[in-house]
């Protein structure tokens, strides 16, 4: 089954074409399709590769054997509410981290030291359940290239309300304009926001896109920004940061 998605509305950065997306309703090989998740970390051109999205069968949360099992199509906000209601700790930052479980796991998303892999037990792939110890992962990185269908988490700790407050404070210097979150990963020992700011690009605009005035590592869509506007700003930031600091910024957003 296919569905038509308008990425200028669906993606968090509100950029992209109207495109056909294959809906995956049962476990199957990906066949070179790119899984879009919630399109929270994507920048999609007018000519993207074949795209796919997980169907509602994979949108679920359940407690099994005192473990939390979350389907990959489940949105972070739903997981956060479930954890709060059932007094489950360890995923409190999901209240401030938009995404679907599959996308969050694939990139080991997180906020500072709070990462989705911290209390992960295993992930469900097409034919196997893979234990965390058998997965290579790090800062905003995993070696998973197959479709993730679910993640299973430890539920030892109670829900921690003071962490919720802490995550709100962490978000306070981030813009609310449409964006894809942090545009670049932080280079080791430094931060992309500081570097983009230092080369004078904070608030710098191209067409309808801008490096945010609030936080320089957020590429924001202020007014009908195009894919080209966004790419221009990404290249400009990489070039200037390299010229000035000899540091190669690596995109956190995925460009399709
Ligand atoms: N900074 C500047 N200018 C700016 C922005 C930041 O100089 O315009 C400096 C700050 O003063 C600070 C440093 O850069 O010294 C780091 O900034 P911040 O504390 O805002 O954190 P960050 O490293 O930019 C990271 C994650 C965010 C996450 C916050 C939680 C990355 C790339 N970013 O931001 O993750 O929400 O910590 O505090 O790891 C995401 O990955 O999409 C994301 C939003």
Short mmCIF file of C-alpha atoms and ligand atoms in Angstrom, two decimals:
data_model
loop_
_atom_site.label_atom_id
_atom_site.label_comp_id
_atom_site.label_asym_id
_atom_site.label_seq_id
_atom_site.Cartn_x
_atom_site.Cartn_y
_atom_site.Cartn_z
CA UNK A 1 0.00 0.00 0.00
CA UNK A 2 1.23 3.50 -0.79
CA UNK A 3 0.29 6.85 0.61
CA UNK A 4 0.91 10.38 -0.58
CA UNK A 5 2.82 12.57 1.87
CA UNK A 6 3.28 16.33 1.60
CA UNK A 7 6.69 16.81 3.22
CA UNK A 8 6.24 20.59 3.37
CA UNK A 9 3.61 19.77 6.02
CA UNK A 10 4.69 16.38 7.43
CA UNK A 11 8.41 16.97 8.01
CA UNK A 12 9.38 18.89 11.14
CA UNK A 13 11.36 21.41 9.06
CA UNK A 14 8.36 21.84 6.69
CA UNK A 15 10.43 21.43 3.55
CA UNK A 16 9.99 18.90 0.78
CA UNK A 17 7.86 17.64 -2.07
CA UNK A 18 4.59 15.74 -2.24
CA UNK A 19 5.81 12.17 -2.64
CA UNK A 20 4.61 8.60 -2.62
CA UNK A 21 5.58 6.59 0.46
CA UNK A 22 5.19 2.82 0.82
CA UNK A 23 3.42 1.81 4.01
CA UNK A 24 4.98 -1.25 5.67
CA UNK A 25 2.29 -3.24 7.46
CA UNK A 26 4.21 -6.42 8.12
CA UNK A 27 7.86 -7.39 8.61
CA UNK A 28 9.52 -7.49 5.20
CA UNK A 29 12.85 -6.58 3.55
CA UNK A 30 13.26 -2.87 2.86
CA UNK A 31 14.19 -3.16 -0.84
CA UNK A 32 16.29 0.00 -0.87
CA UNK A 33 13.51 2.13 0.57
CA UNK A 34 14.43 4.78 3.12
CA UNK A 35 12.31 4.70 6.29
CA UNK A 36 11.11 8.20 7.11
CA UNK A 37 9.92 7.65 10.71
CA UNK A 38 8.37 10.91 11.85
CA UNK A 39 10.53 12.93 9.39
CA UNK A 40 11.94 14.87 12.34
CA UNK A 41 15.56 14.62 11.33
CA UNK A 42 15.23 14.76 7.54
CA UNK A 43 15.77 17.27 4.78
CA UNK A 44 14.07 15.98 1.65
CA UNK A 45 14.84 17.17 -1.87
CA UNK A 46 12.45 17.23 -4.80
CA UNK A 47 14.02 14.02 -6.04
CA UNK A 48 14.27 11.67 -3.04
CA UNK A 49 15.03 7.93 -3.11
CA UNK A 50 12.09 5.51 -2.66
CA UNK A 51 10.55 6.15 0.75
CA UNK A 52 8.71 3.97 3.25
CA UNK A 53 6.93 4.37 6.57
CA UNK A 54 5.87 1.81 9.18
CA UNK A 55 2.12 1.26 9.46
CA UNK A 56 -0.04 1.50 12.59
CA UNK A 57 0.60 -2.17 13.50
CA UNK A 58 3.96 -0.96 14.78
CA UNK A 59 2.49 1.81 16.90
CA UNK A 60 2.11 0.18 20.35
CA UNK A 61 3.46 0.14 23.89
CA UNK A 62 3.21 -2.80 26.23
CA UNK A 63 4.68 -4.12 29.45
CA UNK A 64 5.86 -7.71 29.14
CA UNK A 65 7.87 -9.62 31.79
CA UNK A 66 8.54 -6.35 33.59
CA UNK A 67 10.06 -4.85 30.44
CA UNK A 68 8.73 -2.03 28.29
CA UNK A 69 8.23 -2.95 24.65
CA UNK A 70 7.65 -0.11 22.19
CA UNK A 71 6.76 -0.49 18.50
CA UNK A 72 8.99 1.46 16.13
CA UNK A 73 6.15 3.61 14.74
CA UNK A 74 5.26 4.90 18.22
CA UNK A 75 5.86 8.61 18.77
CA UNK A 76 8.13 9.74 21.60
CA UNK A 77 5.34 11.85 23.15
CA UNK A 78 3.14 8.77 23.51
CA UNK A 79 5.97 6.84 25.17
CA UNK A 80 6.57 9.75 27.56
CA UNK A 81 2.89 9.86 28.59
CA UNK A 82 2.79 6.09 29.06
CA UNK A 83 5.92 6.14 31.25
CA UNK A 84 4.54 8.96 33.37
CA UNK A 85 1.21 7.19 33.84
CA UNK A 86 2.86 3.86 34.74
CA UNK A 87 5.67 5.36 36.83
CA UNK A 88 8.46 4.11 34.54
CA UNK A 89 11.78 5.96 34.60
CA UNK A 90 14.69 6.27 32.18
CA UNK A 91 12.92 7.81 29.17
CA UNK A 92 11.80 11.14 30.71
CA UNK A 93 13.67 13.12 28.00
CA UNK A 94 11.26 11.74 25.38
CA UNK A 95 8.87 14.52 26.41
CA UNK A 96 11.30 16.94 24.78
CA UNK A 97 12.66 14.82 21.95
CA UNK A 98 10.34 14.50 18.93
CA UNK A 99 10.60 11.30 16.91
CA UNK A 100 9.32 7.78 16.39
CA UNK A 101 10.89 4.93 18.34
CA UNK A 102 12.50 3.45 15.21
CA UNK A 103 14.18 6.71 14.25
CA UNK A 104 15.30 7.45 17.80
CA UNK A 105 16.89 4.00 18.10
CA UNK A 106 18.51 4.07 14.66
CA UNK A 107 20.45 7.26 15.52
CA UNK A 108 20.74 6.67 19.28
CA UNK A 109 18.98 10.00 19.84
CA UNK A 110 19.28 11.77 23.13
CA UNK A 111 19.92 14.88 25.18
CA UNK A 112 23.47 15.17 26.53
CA UNK A 113 24.23 11.98 28.49
CA UNK A 114 20.61 10.79 28.32
CA UNK A 115 20.49 8.55 25.26
CA UNK A 116 17.89 6.07 24.06
CA UNK A 117 20.43 3.22 24.30
CA UNK A 118 21.03 3.84 28.03
CA UNK A 119 18.33 1.51 29.30
CA UNK A 120 17.71 -0.42 26.09
CA UNK A 121 17.69 -4.22 26.34
CA UNK A 122 17.17 -5.25 22.72
CA UNK A 123 15.67 -4.30 19.37
CA UNK A 124 13.45 -6.37 17.10
CA UNK A 125 14.64 -6.65 13.49
CA UNK A 126 12.98 -8.57 10.67
CA UNK A 127 14.03 -12.06 11.75
CA UNK A 128 15.86 -11.64 15.03
CA UNK A 129 15.88 -9.85 18.34
CA UNK A 130 19.27 -8.20 18.73
CA UNK A 131 20.66 -7.64 22.21
CA UNK A 132 22.23 -4.28 23.01
CA UNK A 133 25.63 -5.93 23.56
CA UNK A 134 25.60 -7.09 19.93
CA UNK A 135 25.00 -3.60 18.56
CA UNK A 136 27.74 -1.08 17.90
CA UNK A 137 26.51 2.31 19.11
CA UNK A 138 27.82 5.69 20.21
CA UNK A 139 26.94 9.37 20.17
CA UNK A 140 24.09 9.74 17.62
CA UNK A 141 25.30 6.53 15.95
CA UNK A 142 24.42 2.85 15.58
CA UNK A 143 25.47 0.20 13.07
CA UNK A 144 21.87 -0.87 12.44
CA UNK A 145 20.98 -0.78 8.76
CA UNK A 146 17.89 -2.97 8.80
CA UNK A 147 14.35 -1.98 9.70
CA UNK A 148 13.82 -1.68 13.44
CA UNK A 149 10.36 -2.92 14.43
CA UNK A 150 10.49 -2.46 18.22
CA UNK A 151 12.70 -1.61 21.17
CA UNK A 152 12.59 -3.25 24.61
CA UNK A 153 13.63 -1.32 27.71
CA UNK A 154 14.42 -1.96 31.35
CA UNK A 155 11.87 -0.60 33.83
CA UNK A 156 13.74 -0.54 37.08
CA UNK A 157 13.50 3.14 37.99
CA UNK A 158 10.42 5.21 38.90
CA UNK A 159 9.45 8.17 36.67
CA UNK A 160 11.61 11.12 37.70
CA UNK A 161 9.75 14.47 37.68
CA UNK A 162 12.86 16.52 38.44
CA UNK A 163 14.43 15.23 35.20
CA UNK A 164 11.40 16.54 33.28
CA UNK A 165 12.20 19.97 34.65
CA UNK A 166 15.88 19.54 33.74
CA UNK A 167 15.02 18.67 30.12
CA UNK A 168 12.76 21.73 29.83
CA UNK A 169 15.71 23.87 30.92
CA UNK A 170 17.98 22.16 28.35
CA UNK A 171 15.48 23.04 25.65
CA UNK A 172 15.15 26.66 26.75
CA UNK A 173 17.89 27.88 24.34
CA UNK A 174 16.36 26.09 21.35
CA UNK A 175 14.03 27.69 18.81
CA UNK A 176 10.40 26.68 18.36
CA UNK A 177 10.41 27.45 14.62
CA UNK A 178 10.17 24.47 12.24
CA UNK A 179 13.56 22.72 12.17
CA UNK A 180 15.06 19.25 12.04
CA UNK A 181 16.66 19.57 15.48
CA UNK A 182 20.42 19.96 15.63
CA UNK A 183 21.73 20.24 12.07
CA UNK A 184 25.23 18.96 12.88
CA UNK A 185 26.60 16.51 15.41
CA UNK A 186 28.87 18.02 18.01
CA UNK A 187 32.51 17.42 17.11
CA UNK A 188 34.45 15.73 19.88
CA UNK A 189 35.15 18.16 22.71
CA UNK A 190 33.38 21.08 21.04
CA UNK A 191 29.89 22.03 19.95
CA UNK A 192 28.51 22.74 16.51
CA UNK A 193 26.38 25.59 17.90
CA UNK A 194 29.40 27.35 19.33
CA UNK A 195 31.37 26.94 16.09
CA UNK A 196 28.59 28.19 13.77
CA UNK A 197 28.07 31.11 16.13
CA UNK A 198 31.83 31.85 16.20
CA UNK A 199 32.04 32.09 12.39
CA UNK A 200 29.28 34.69 12.43
CA UNK A 201 26.45 32.63 10.97
CA UNK A 202 24.04 32.80 13.92
CA UNK A 203 20.91 34.48 12.50
CA UNK A 204 22.31 34.32 8.94
CA UNK A 205 19.50 33.91 6.37
CA UNK A 206 19.18 32.49 2.88
CA UNK A 207 15.73 32.80 1.30
CA UNK A 208 13.25 31.55 3.88
CA UNK A 209 15.82 29.57 5.87
CA UNK A 210 18.15 30.74 8.61
CA UNK A 211 20.68 29.62 11.18
CA UNK A 212 18.55 30.36 14.22
CA UNK A 213 19.15 33.56 16.19
CA UNK A 214 18.36 31.55 19.31
CA UNK A 215 20.70 28.58 18.77
CA UNK A 216 23.18 28.55 15.90
CA UNK A 217 23.03 24.76 15.27
CA UNK A 218 19.33 24.89 14.40
CA UNK A 219 18.53 25.38 10.74
CA UNK A 220 15.09 26.96 10.90
CA UNK A 221 12.40 27.44 8.30
CA UNK A 222 11.20 31.01 8.83
CA UNK A 223 9.19 31.54 5.67
CA UNK A 224 8.62 28.87 3.02
CA UNK A 225 12.27 27.88 2.90
CA UNK A 226 13.32 25.62 0.03
CA UNK A 227 15.62 22.62 0.01
CA UNK A 228 18.18 24.76 -1.86
CA UNK A 229 18.06 27.49 0.83
CA UNK A 230 18.76 24.86 3.49
CA UNK A 231 21.59 23.23 1.53
CA UNK A 232 23.20 26.62 0.93
CA UNK A 233 23.28 27.30 4.68
CA UNK A 234 24.63 23.84 5.49
CA UNK A 235 27.48 24.25 2.97
CA UNK A 236 28.23 27.76 4.18
CA UNK A 237 28.51 26.56 7.78
CA UNK A 238 30.73 23.61 6.86
CA UNK A 239 33.00 25.80 4.72
CA UNK A 240 33.37 28.61 7.21
CA UNK A 241 33.93 26.33 10.20
CA UNK A 242 36.52 24.38 8.25
CA UNK A 243 38.33 27.53 7.08
CA UNK A 244 38.43 29.04 10.53
CA UNK A 245 38.85 26.03 12.81
CA UNK A 246 39.93 23.16 10.50
CA UNK A 247 37.02 21.17 11.92
CA UNK A 248 34.79 19.16 9.58
CA UNK A 249 31.22 19.39 10.78
CA UNK A 250 29.21 16.23 10.20
CA UNK A 251 25.48 16.50 9.48
CA UNK A 252 23.12 15.06 12.05
CA UNK A 253 20.19 15.72 9.71
CA UNK A 254 19.82 13.22 6.93
CA UNK A 255 19.65 14.74 3.46
CA UNK A 256 17.64 12.73 0.93
N1 LIG B 1 26.44 27.76 21.89
C1 LIG B 1 26.87 28.94 21.34
N2 LIG B 1 26.03 29.58 20.46
C2 LIG B 1 24.84 29.08 20.10
C3 LIG B 1 24.43 27.86 20.65
C4 LIG B 1 25.25 27.20 21.54
O1 LIG B 1 27.96 29.43 21.62
O2 LIG B 1 24.13 29.72 19.29
C5 LIG B 1 27.31 27.08 22.87
C6 LIG B 1 26.65 27.09 24.25
O3 LIG B 1 26.95 28.26 24.95
C7 LIG B 1 27.24 25.86 24.89
C8 LIG B 1 27.51 24.93 23.73
O4 LIG B 1 27.45 25.72 22.54
O5 LIG B 1 28.45 26.17 25.50
C9 LIG B 1 26.54 23.76 23.65
O6 LIG B 1 25.22 24.24 23.45
P1 LIG B 1 23.95 23.58 24.15
O7 LIG B 1 24.15 23.46 25.60
O8 LIG B 1 22.76 24.29 23.63
O9 LIG B 1 23.91 22.10 23.65
P2 LIG B 1 24.13 21.46 22.21
O10 LIG B 1 25.37 20.66 22.30
O11 LIG B 1 24.03 22.47 21.13
C10 LIG B 1 22.89 19.20 22.62
C11 LIG B 1 22.20 18.31 21.60
C12 LIG B 1 20.72 18.64 21.54
C13 LIG B 1 20.09 18.53 22.92
C14 LIG B 1 20.83 19.46 23.87
C15 LIG B 1 20.31 19.32 25.28
C16 LIG B 1 23.73 17.72 19.78
C17 LIG B 1 24.22 18.07 18.42
N3 LIG B 1 22.78 18.53 20.29
O12 LIG B 1 22.84 20.51 22.10
O13 LIG B 1 20.13 17.64 20.70
O14 LIG B 1 18.72 18.88 22.88
O15 LIG B 1 22.22 19.12 23.88
O16 LIG B 1 20.88 20.29 26.08
O17 LIG B 1 24.19 16.74 20.37
C18 LIG B 1 19.39 17.11 18.51
O18 LIG B 1 20.27 16.28 18.50
O19 LIG B 1 18.59 17.27 17.56
C19 LIG B 1 19.27 17.99 19.67
C20 LIG B 1 18.44 19.02 19.69
#
